[in-house]
Coordinates of N, CA and C in Angstrom, one line a residue:
X1 N -20.2 10.6 7.1 CA -20.9 9.3 6.9 C -21.7 9.0 8.1
X2 N -22.8 8.6 7.9 CA -23.7 8.2 9.1 C -24.3 6.8 8.8
X3 N -24.7 6.2 9.9 CA -25.4 4.9 9.7 C -26.7 5.0 9.0
X4 N -27.0 4.0 8.3 CA -28.3 3.9 7.5 C -28.8 2.5 7.6
X5 N -30.1 2.3 7.7 CA -30.7 1.0 7.9 C -30.3 0.1 6.8
X6 N -29.7 -1.1 7.3 CA -29.3 -2.1 6.3 C -28.0 -2.0 5.7
X7 N -27.3 -0.9 6.1 CA -25.9 -0.6 5.5 C -24.9 -0.5 6.7
X8 N -23.8 -1.1 6.5 CA -22.7 -0.9 7.5 C -22.2 0.5 7.6
X9 N -22.0 1.1 6.4 CA -21.5 2.4 6.3 C -22.2 3.1 5.1
X10 N -22.5 4.4 5.2 CA -23.2 5.1 4.2 C -22.4 6.3 3.8
X11 N -22.1 6.6 2.5 CA -21.4 7.7 2.1 C -22.4 8.8 1.7
X12 N -22.4 9.9 2.5 CA -23.3 11.0 2.3 C -23.0 11.7 1.0
X13 N -21.8 11.8 0.6 CA -21.4 12.5 -0.6 C -21.8 11.8 -1.9
X14 N -21.6 10.5 -1.9 CA -22.0 9.7 -3.1 C -23.4 9.1 -3.0
X15 N -24.0 9.2 -1.8 CA -25.3 8.7 -1.6 C -25.4 7.2 -1.9
X16 N -24.4 6.4 -1.4 CA -24.3 5.0 -1.6 C -23.8 4.3 -0.4
X17 N -24.0 3.0 -0.4 CA -23.5 2.1 0.7 C -22.0 1.9 0.4
X18 N -21.2 2.0 1.5 CA -19.8 1.7 1.3 C -19.5 0.3 1.8
X19 N -18.9 -0.5 0.9 CA -18.6 -1.8 1.2 C -17.3 -1.8 2.0
X20 N -16.8 -3.0 2.4 CA -15.6 -3.1 3.2 C -14.4 -2.6 2.3
X21 N -13.5 -2.0 2.9 CA -12.3 -1.5 2.2 C -12.5 -0.4 1.2
X22 N -13.7 0.3 1.3 CA -14.0 1.4 0.4 C -13.9 2.7 1.3
X23 N -13.4 3.7 0.7 CA -13.3 5.0 1.4 C -13.6 6.1 0.4
X24 N -14.3 7.2 0.9 CA -14.6 8.3 0.0 C -13.3 9.2 0.0
X25 N -12.9 9.6 -1.2 CA -11.8 10.6 -1.4 C -12.4 12.0 -1.6
X26 N -12.1 12.9 -0.7 CA -12.7 14.2 -0.8 C -12.0 15.1 -1.9
X27 N -10.8 14.7 -2.3 CA -10.2 15.4 -3.4 C -10.8 15.0 -4.8
X28 N -11.0 13.7 -4.9 CA -11.5 13.1 -6.2 C -13.1 13.2 -6.2
X29 N -13.7 13.3 -5.0 CA -15.1 13.4 -4.9 C -15.8 12.1 -5.4
X30 N -15.2 10.9 -5.0 CA -15.8 9.6 -5.3 C -15.3 8.6 -4.3
X31 N -16.1 7.5 -4.2 CA -15.6 6.4 -3.3 C -14.7 5.5 -4.1
X32 N -13.6 5.1 -3.4 CA -12.6 4.3 -4.1 C -12.5 2.9 -3.4
X33 N -12.5 1.8 -4.2 CA -12.4 0.5 -3.7 C -10.9 0.2 -3.3
X34 N -10.7 -0.5 -2.2 CA -9.4 -0.7 -1.6 C -8.6 0.5 -1.7
X35 N -9.1 1.6 -1.1 CA -8.5 2.9 -1.1 C -7.1 2.8 -0.4
X36 N -6.1 3.3 -1.0 CA -4.7 3.3 -0.4 C -4.4 4.7 0.1
X37 N -4.4 5.7 -0.9 CA -4.2 7.1 -0.5 C -4.5 7.9 -1.8
X38 N -4.6 9.2 -1.6 CA -4.7 10.1 -2.7 C -3.3 10.7 -2.9
X39 N -2.8 10.4 -4.1 CA -1.4 10.8 -4.5 C -1.4 12.1 -5.3
X40 N -0.7 13.1 -4.7 CA -0.7 14.4 -5.4 C 0.3 14.3 -6.5
X41 N 1.3 13.4 -6.5 CA 2.3 13.2 -7.6 C 1.6 12.8 -8.9
X42 N 0.7 11.8 -8.8 CA 0.0 11.3 -10.0 C -1.4 12.0 -10.2
X43 N -1.8 12.7 -9.2 CA -3.0 13.5 -9.3 C -4.3 12.7 -9.3
X44 N -4.2 11.5 -8.6 CA -5.4 10.7 -8.5 C -5.3 9.8 -7.3
X45 N -6.4 9.1 -7.0 CA -6.4 8.1 -5.9 C -5.7 6.9 -6.3
X46 N -5.0 6.3 -5.3 CA -4.4 5.0 -5.6 C -5.4 4.0 -4.9
X47 N -5.9 3.1 -5.6 CA -6.9 2.1 -5.1 C -6.7 0.7 -5.8
X48 N -7.8 0.0 -5.8 CA -7.7 -1.4 -6.2 C -7.2 -1.6 -7.6
X49 N -7.7 -0.8 -8.5 CA -7.4 -1.0 -10.0 C -6.0 -0.4 -10.4
X50 N -5.5 0.5 -9.6 CA -4.2 1.1 -10.1 C -3.1 1.0 -9.1
X51 N -3.3 0.3 -7.9 CA -2.2 0.2 -6.9 C -1.0 -0.5 -7.5
X52 N -1.2 -1.5 -8.3 CA -0.1 -2.3 -8.8 C 0.8 -1.4 -9.8
X53 N 0.1 -0.5 -10.5 CA 0.8 0.5 -11.4 C 1.6 1.5 -10.6
X54 N 1.0 1.9 -9.5 CA 1.7 2.9 -8.6 C 2.9 2.2 -8.0
X55 N 2.8 0.9 -7.6 CA 3.9 0.2 -7.0 C 5.1 0.2 -8.0
X56 N 4.8 -0.1 -9.3 CA 5.8 -0.2 -10.3 C 6.4 1.2 -10.6
X57 N 5.5 2.2 -10.5 CA 6.0 3.6 -10.7 C 7.1 3.9 -9.6
X58 N 6.8 3.5 -8.4 CA 7.8 3.7 -7.3 C 9.0 3.0 -7.6
X59 N 8.9 1.7 -8.0 CA 10.0 0.9 -8.3 C 10.9 1.5 -9.4
X60 N 10.3 1.9 -10.5 CA 11.1 2.5 -11.6 C 11.8 3.8 -11.2
X61 N 11.0 4.6 -10.4 CA 11.6 5.9 -10.0 C 12.8 5.6 -9.0
X62 N 12.7 4.7 -8.1 CA 13.8 4.3 -7.2 C 15.0 3.9 -8.0
X63 N 14.8 3.0 -8.9 CA 15.9 2.4 -9.7 C 16.5 3.5 -10.5
X64 N 15.8 4.3 -11.2 CA 16.4 5.3 -12.0 C 17.1 6.4 -11.2
X65 N 16.6 6.8 -10.1 CA 17.3 7.8 -9.2 C 18.6 7.2 -8.7
X66 N 18.6 5.9 -8.2 CA 19.8 5.3 -7.7 C 20.8 5.1 -8.8
X67 N 20.3 4.6 -10.0 CA 21.2 4.4 -11.1 C 21.9 5.7 -11.5
X68 N 21.1 6.8 -11.6 CA 21.7 8.1 -12.0 C 22.8 8.5 -11.0
X69 N 22.5 8.3 -9.7 CA 23.5 8.7 -8.6 C 24.7 7.8 -8.8
X70 N 24.6 6.5 -9.1 CA 25.8 5.7 -9.2 C 26.6 6.0 -10.4
X71 N 25.9 6.3 -11.6 CA 26.6 6.6 -12.8 C 27.4 7.9 -12.6
X72 N 26.8 8.9 -12.0 CA 27.5 10.2 -11.8 C 28.6 10.1 -10.7
X73 N 28.3 9.2 -9.7 CA 29.3 9.1 -8.7 C 30.6 8.4 -9.2
X74 N 30.5 7.6 -10.2 CA 31.7 6.9 -10.7 C 32.6 8.0 -11.4
X75 N 32.1 9.1 -11.7 CA 32.9 10.2 -12.3 C 33.9 10.8 -11.3
X76 N 33.6 10.5 -10.0 CA 34.4 11.2 -8.9 C 35.4 10.2 -8.3
X77 N 35.9 9.3 -9.1 CA 36.9 8.4 -8.5 C 38.2 9.1 -8.2
X78 N 38.5 10.1 -9.0 CA 39.7 10.9 -8.7 C 39.2 12.3 -8.4
X79 N 39.2 12.7 -7.2 CA 38.8 14.0 -6.8 C 39.9 15.0 -6.9
X80 N 40.1 15.5 -8.0 CA 41.2 16.4 -8.3 C 40.7 17.7 -8.8
X81 N 41.5 18.4 -9.5 CA 41.0 19.7 -10.1 C 39.8 19.5 -11.0
X82 N 39.6 18.3 -11.4 CA 38.5 18.0 -12.3 C 37.2 18.4 -11.5
X83 N 37.2 18.1 -10.2 CA 36.0 18.4 -9.4 C 35.7 19.9 -9.4
X84 N 36.7 20.7 -9.4 CA 36.4 22.2 -9.4 C 35.8 22.6 -10.8
X85 N 36.2 21.9 -11.8 CA 35.6 22.2 -13.1 C 34.2 21.6 -13.4
X86 N 33.9 20.6 -12.6 CA 32.6 19.8 -12.8 C 31.8 19.7 -11.6
X87 N 31.8 20.7 -10.8 CA 31.0 20.7 -9.5 C 29.5 20.5 -9.7
X88 N 29.0 20.9 -10.9 CA 27.6 20.7 -11.1 C 27.2 19.2 -11.1
X89 N 28.1 18.3 -11.6 CA 27.8 16.9 -11.6 C 27.7 16.4 -10.1
X90 N 28.4 17.0 -9.2 CA 28.3 16.6 -7.8 C 26.9 16.9 -7.3
X91 N 26.4 18.1 -7.7 CA 25.0 18.4 -7.3 C 24.0 17.4 -7.8
X92 N 24.2 17.0 -9.1 CA 23.3 16.0 -9.7 C 23.3 14.7 -8.9
X93 N 24.5 14.2 -8.5 CA 24.7 13.0 -7.7 C 23.9 13.2 -6.4
X94 N 24.2 14.2 -5.7 CA 23.5 14.5 -4.4 C 22.0 14.6 -4.6
X95 N 21.6 15.3 -5.6 CA 20.1 15.4 -5.8 C 19.5 14.1 -6.2
X96 N 20.1 13.4 -7.2 CA 19.5 12.1 -7.6 C 19.5 11.1 -6.5
X97 N 20.6 11.0 -5.7 CA 20.6 10.1 -4.6 C 19.6 10.5 -3.5
X98 N 19.6 11.8 -3.2 CA 18.6 12.2 -2.1 C 17.2 12.1 -2.5
X99 N 16.9 12.5 -3.7 CA 15.5 12.4 -4.2 C 15.1 10.9 -4.3
X100 N 16.1 10.1 -4.7 CA 15.8 8.7 -4.9 C 15.5 8.0 -3.6
X101 N 15.9 8.5 -2.4 CA 15.6 7.9 -1.2 C 14.1 7.9 -0.9
X102 N 13.4 9.0 -1.3 CA 11.9 9.1 -1.1 C 11.1 7.9 -1.8
X103 N 11.3 7.8 -3.1 CA 10.5 6.7 -3.7 C 11.1 5.3 -3.2
X104 N 12.3 5.2 -2.9 CA 12.9 4.0 -2.4 C 12.2 3.6 -1.1
X105 N 12.1 4.5 -0.2 CA 11.4 4.3 1.1 C 9.9 3.9 0.9
X106 N 9.3 4.7 0.0 CA 7.9 4.3 -0.3 C 7.7 3.0 -0.9
X107 N 8.6 2.6 -1.8 CA 8.6 1.3 -2.5 C 8.8 0.2 -1.4
X108 N 9.7 0.4 -0.5 CA 9.8 -0.6 0.6 C 8.6 -0.7 1.5
X109 N 8.0 0.4 1.8 CA 6.7 0.4 2.6 C 5.6 -0.3 1.8
X110 N 5.4 0.0 0.5 CA 4.4 -0.6 -0.2 C 4.7 -2.1 -0.5
X111 N 5.9 -2.5 -0.5 CA 6.2 -3.9 -0.6 C 5.7 -4.6 0.7
X112 N 5.9 -4.0 1.9 CA 5.4 -4.5 3.1 C 3.9 -4.6 3.0
X113 N 3.2 -3.6 2.5 CA 1.8 -3.6 2.4 C 1.3 -4.7 1.5
X114 N 1.9 -4.9 0.4 CA 1.6 -5.9 -0.6 C 1.7 -7.3 0.1
X115 N 2.8 -7.5 0.8 CA 3.0 -8.8 1.4 C 2.1 -9.1 2.5
X116 N 1.5 -8.1 3.2 CA 0.6 -8.3 4.3 C -0.9 -8.1 3.9
X117 N -1.1 -7.7 2.6 CA -2.5 -7.6 2.2 C -3.2 -6.4 2.8
X118 N -2.4 -5.3 3.0 CA -3.0 -4.1 3.6 C -2.9 -2.9 2.6
X119 N -3.6 -1.8 3.0 CA -3.4 -0.5 2.3 C -2.8 0.5 3.2
X120 N -2.3 1.6 2.7 CA -1.8 2.6 3.6 C -2.8 3.1 4.6
X121 N -4.0 3.3 4.1 CA -5.1 3.8 4.9 C -5.4 2.8 6.0
X122 N -5.5 1.5 5.8 CA -5.7 0.6 6.8 C -4.6 0.5 7.8
X123 N -3.4 0.6 7.3 CA -2.2 0.4 8.2 C -2.1 1.6 9.1
X124 N -2.3 2.8 8.6 CA -2.2 4.0 9.4 C -3.4 4.4 10.3
X125 N -4.5 3.9 9.9 CA -5.8 4.3 10.6 C -6.6 3.1 11.1
X126 N -5.9 2.0 11.5 CA -6.5 0.8 11.9 C -7.5 1.0 13.0
X127 N -7.2 1.8 14.0 CA -8.1 1.9 15.1 C -9.3 2.8 14.8
X128 N -9.2 3.6 13.7 CA -10.3 4.5 13.4 C -11.3 3.9 12.3
X129 N -10.9 2.8 11.7 CA -11.7 2.2 10.6 C -12.7 1.3 11.3
X130 N -14.0 1.5 11.1 CA -15.0 0.8 11.8 C -14.9 -0.7 11.7
X131 N -14.7 -1.2 10.5 CA -14.8 -2.7 10.3 C -13.5 -3.4 10.8
X132 N -12.5 -2.6 11.2 CA -11.2 -3.2 11.7 C -11.1 -3.1 13.2
X133 N -12.0 -2.4 13.9 CA -12.0 -2.3 15.3 C -12.3 -3.6 16.0
X134 N -11.6 -3.9 17.1 CA -11.8 -5.1 17.9 C -11.0 -6.3 17.4
X135 N -10.3 -6.2 16.3 CA -9.5 -7.3 15.8 C -8.1 -7.2 16.3
X136 N -7.6 -8.3 16.8 CA -6.2 -8.4 17.3 C -5.2 -8.4 16.2
X137 N -5.6 -8.8 15.0 CA -4.7 -9.0 13.9 C -4.2 -7.7 13.3
X138 N -3.0 -7.6 12.8 CA -2.5 -6.5 12.1 C -3.0 -6.4 10.7
X139 N -3.1 -7.5 10.1 CA -3.6 -7.6 8.7 C -4.7 -8.6 8.5
X140 N -5.9 -8.3 8.9 CA -7.0 -9.3 8.8 C -7.4 -9.7 7.5
X141 N -7.0 -9.0 6.4 CA -7.3 -9.5 5.0 C -6.2 -10.3 4.4
X142 N -5.2 -10.6 5.1 CA -4.0 -11.3 4.6 C -4.5 -12.7 4.1
X143 N -4.0 -13.1 2.9 CA -4.2 -14.4 2.4 C -2.9 -15.2 2.4
X144 N -2.0 -14.8 3.2 CA -0.6 -15.4 3.2 C 0.2 -14.6 2.2
X145 N 1.5 -14.7 2.3 CA 2.4 -13.9 1.4 C 2.1 -14.1 -0.1
X146 N 2.1 -15.4 -0.5 CA 1.9 -15.7 -1.9 C 0.5 -15.3 -2.4
X147 N -0.5 -15.5 -1.5 CA -1.9 -15.1 -1.9 C -2.0 -13.6 -2.0
X148 N -1.4 -12.9 -1.1 CA -1.4 -11.4 -1.2 C -0.8 -10.9 -2.4
X149 N 0.4 -11.5 -2.8 CA 1.0 -11.0 -4.0 C 0.2 -11.3 -5.3
X150 N -0.4 -12.5 -5.3 CA -1.2 -12.9 -6.5 C -2.5 -12.0 -6.5
X151 N -3.1 -11.7 -5.4 CA -4.3 -10.8 -5.4 C -3.9 -9.4 -5.8
X152 N -2.8 -8.9 -5.3 CA -2.3 -7.6 -5.7 C -2.0 -7.5 -7.1
X153 N -1.3 -8.4 -7.7 CA -0.9 -8.3 -9.1 C -2.0 -8.6 -10.1
X154 N -3.0 -9.3 -9.7 CA -4.1 -9.6 -10.6 C -5.3 -8.7 -10.4
X155 N -5.3 -7.8 -9.5 CA -6.5 -7.0 -9.3 C -6.9 -6.1 -10.4
X156 N -6.0 -5.8 -11.3 CA -6.3 -4.9 -12.4 C -6.7 -5.6 -13.7
X157 N -6.6 -7.0 -13.7 CA -7.0 -7.8 -14.9 C -8.5 -8.1 -14.8
X158 N -9.2 -7.9 -15.8 CA -10.7 -8.1 -15.8 C -11.0 -9.6 -15.6
X159 N -10.2 -10.5 -16.1 CA -10.5 -11.9 -16.0 C -10.2 -12.5 -14.6
X160 N -9.4 -11.8 -13.8 CA -9.0 -12.2 -12.5 C -9.7 -11.4 -11.4
X161 N -10.5 -10.4 -11.8 CA -11.1 -9.5 -10.9 C -12.3 -10.0 -10.1
X162 N -12.2 -9.9 -8.8 CA -13.3 -10.3 -8.0 C -13.8 -9.0 -7.3
X163 N -15.1 -8.7 -7.5 CA -15.6 -7.4 -6.9 C -15.3 -7.4 -5.4
X164 N -14.9 -6.2 -5.0 CA -14.4 -6.0 -3.6 C -15.5 -6.4 -2.5
X165 N -16.8 -6.2 -2.9 CA -17.8 -6.5 -1.9 C -17.9 -8.0 -1.6
X166 N -17.5 -8.9 -2.5 CA -17.6 -10.3 -2.3 C -16.2 -10.9 -1.8
X167 N -15.2 -10.2 -2.1 CA -13.8 -10.7 -1.9 C -13.5 -10.8 -0.4
X168 N -14.1 -10.0 0.5 CA -13.7 -9.9 1.9 C -14.8 -10.4 2.8
X169 N -16.0 -10.7 2.3 CA -17.0 -11.1 3.3 C -16.6 -12.4 4.0
X170 N -16.1 -13.4 3.3 CA -15.7 -14.6 3.9 C -14.6 -14.4 5.0
X171 N -13.6 -13.6 4.6 CA -12.5 -13.3 5.6 C -13.1 -12.7 6.9
X172 N -14.0 -11.7 6.7 CA -14.5 -11.0 7.9 C -15.4 -11.9 8.8
X173 N -16.1 -12.8 8.1 CA -17.0 -13.8 8.9 C -16.1 -14.7 9.7
X174 N -15.0 -15.2 9.0 CA -14.1 -16.1 9.7 C -13.4 -15.3 10.9
X175 N -13.0 -14.1 10.7 CA -12.4 -13.3 11.7 C -13.3 -13.0 12.9
X176 N -14.5 -12.7 12.5 CA -15.5 -12.4 13.6 C -15.8 -13.6 14.4
X177 N -15.8 -14.8 13.8 CA -16.0 -16.1 14.6 C -14.8 -16.3 15.5
X178 N -13.6 -15.9 15.1 CA -12.4 -16.1 16.0 C -12.1 -14.9 16.8
X179 N -12.9 -13.9 16.8 CA -12.8 -12.6 17.5 C -11.4 -11.9 17.1
X180 N -11.0 -12.2 15.8 CA -9.8 -11.6 15.3 C -8.5 -12.1 16.0
X181 N -8.6 -13.3 16.6 CA -7.5 -13.8 17.3 C -6.4 -14.4 16.3
X182 N -5.2 -14.4 16.7 CA -4.1 -14.9 15.9 C -3.8 -16.4 16.3
X183 N -4.6 -17.0 17.2 CA -4.3 -18.3 17.7 C -4.3 -19.4 16.7
X184 N -5.1 -19.2 15.6 CA -5.2 -20.2 14.6 C -4.4 -19.9 13.3
X185 N -3.6 -18.8 13.3 CA -3.0 -18.3 12.1 C -1.5 -18.8 12.1
X186 N -1.1 -19.5 11.0 CA 0.2 -20.0 10.9 C 1.2 -18.9 10.4
X187 N 2.5 -19.3 10.4 CA 3.5 -18.4 10.0 C 3.4 -18.0 8.5
X188 N 3.0 -19.0 7.6 CA 2.9 -18.8 6.2 C 1.7 -18.0 5.9
X189 N 0.7 -18.0 6.7 CA -0.5 -17.2 6.5 C -0.3 -15.7 6.8
X190 N 0.5 -15.5 7.8 CA 0.8 -14.1 8.2 C 2.1 -14.1 9.0
X191 N 3.3 -13.9 8.3 CA 4.6 -13.9 8.9 C 4.8 -12.9 10.0
X192 N 4.0 -11.8 10.0 CA 4.2 -10.7 11.0 C 3.4 -10.9 12.2
X193 N 2.3 -11.6 12.2 CA 1.4 -11.6 13.3 C 0.6 -13.0 13.3
X194 N 1.2 -14.0 14.0 CA 0.6 -15.3 13.9 C 0.6 -16.0 15.3
X195 N 0.3 -17.3 15.3 CA 0.1 -17.9 16.6 C 1.4 -18.1 17.4
X196 N 2.5 -17.9 16.7 CA 3.8 -18.1 17.4 C 4.4 -16.7 17.9
X197 N 4.2 -15.7 17.2 CA 4.7 -14.4 17.6 C 4.0 -13.2 16.9
X198 N 4.2 -12.0 17.4 CA 3.7 -10.8 16.7 C 4.8 -9.8 16.8
X199 N 5.2 -9.3 15.6 CA 6.2 -8.2 15.6 C 5.6 -6.9 15.3
X200 N 4.3 -6.7 15.2 CA 3.7 -5.4 14.9 C 2.7 -5.1 15.9

C-alpha cells in the first residue's frame, strides 16, 4: 500500500481507497471492513458483517466442549475398576475439556474486544496502523460499553447498518482535536482507559 493523492491509504491489490478500519486480506484477496482476522477454522475473514456470528460460534463451541467435559466427568464419581473398563471416556473428558479451553479463551478475548469497540487487528497492531498512531487511547473507536455492544450486535442488520466510511469520521475528528487524550473521557465511555485511570 502506498500513498495516493487525496487518499489516506491506497490498496494496490484492489486498486481502491482504504477507509478507516479497512484492511486487505492476502488470503481472501479483498479488502475487509472492520477487519478482525482471517480465520482458518471458518475459512474466511472475520469482519464487520460476520464478527457477531463468529462471536456466537466461539460461545457455542465453548459451551458445548465444557458441557461435554462435565457430563463425562460425572461418570468418574467412583474411580473403581469401572475406570479400567471405560478409560476411553477419560480421554474424551480430557480432550473435550482441553480443546474447550481454546474457544473459551478466544470467547473471553473477543468479549473484551466487543466491550471496548476494537478488533483483533487493532488491538495487536495498534502502533503499526497508520490512523491509530499518536493516540493515547487504547480504544479510540469506543462508544462506551453499551454503545459498543449495540454497534457490534447490529452491524449485520441492513436496517441498522451504517457504512464504515461514515461511522468513524466523527470519532476521529473528535480524537484529533483532543490529540487522542483521555482527559475528557469518563468511566462509562471507556472503563479501561479514561480520565481517572488506565489499565491497558
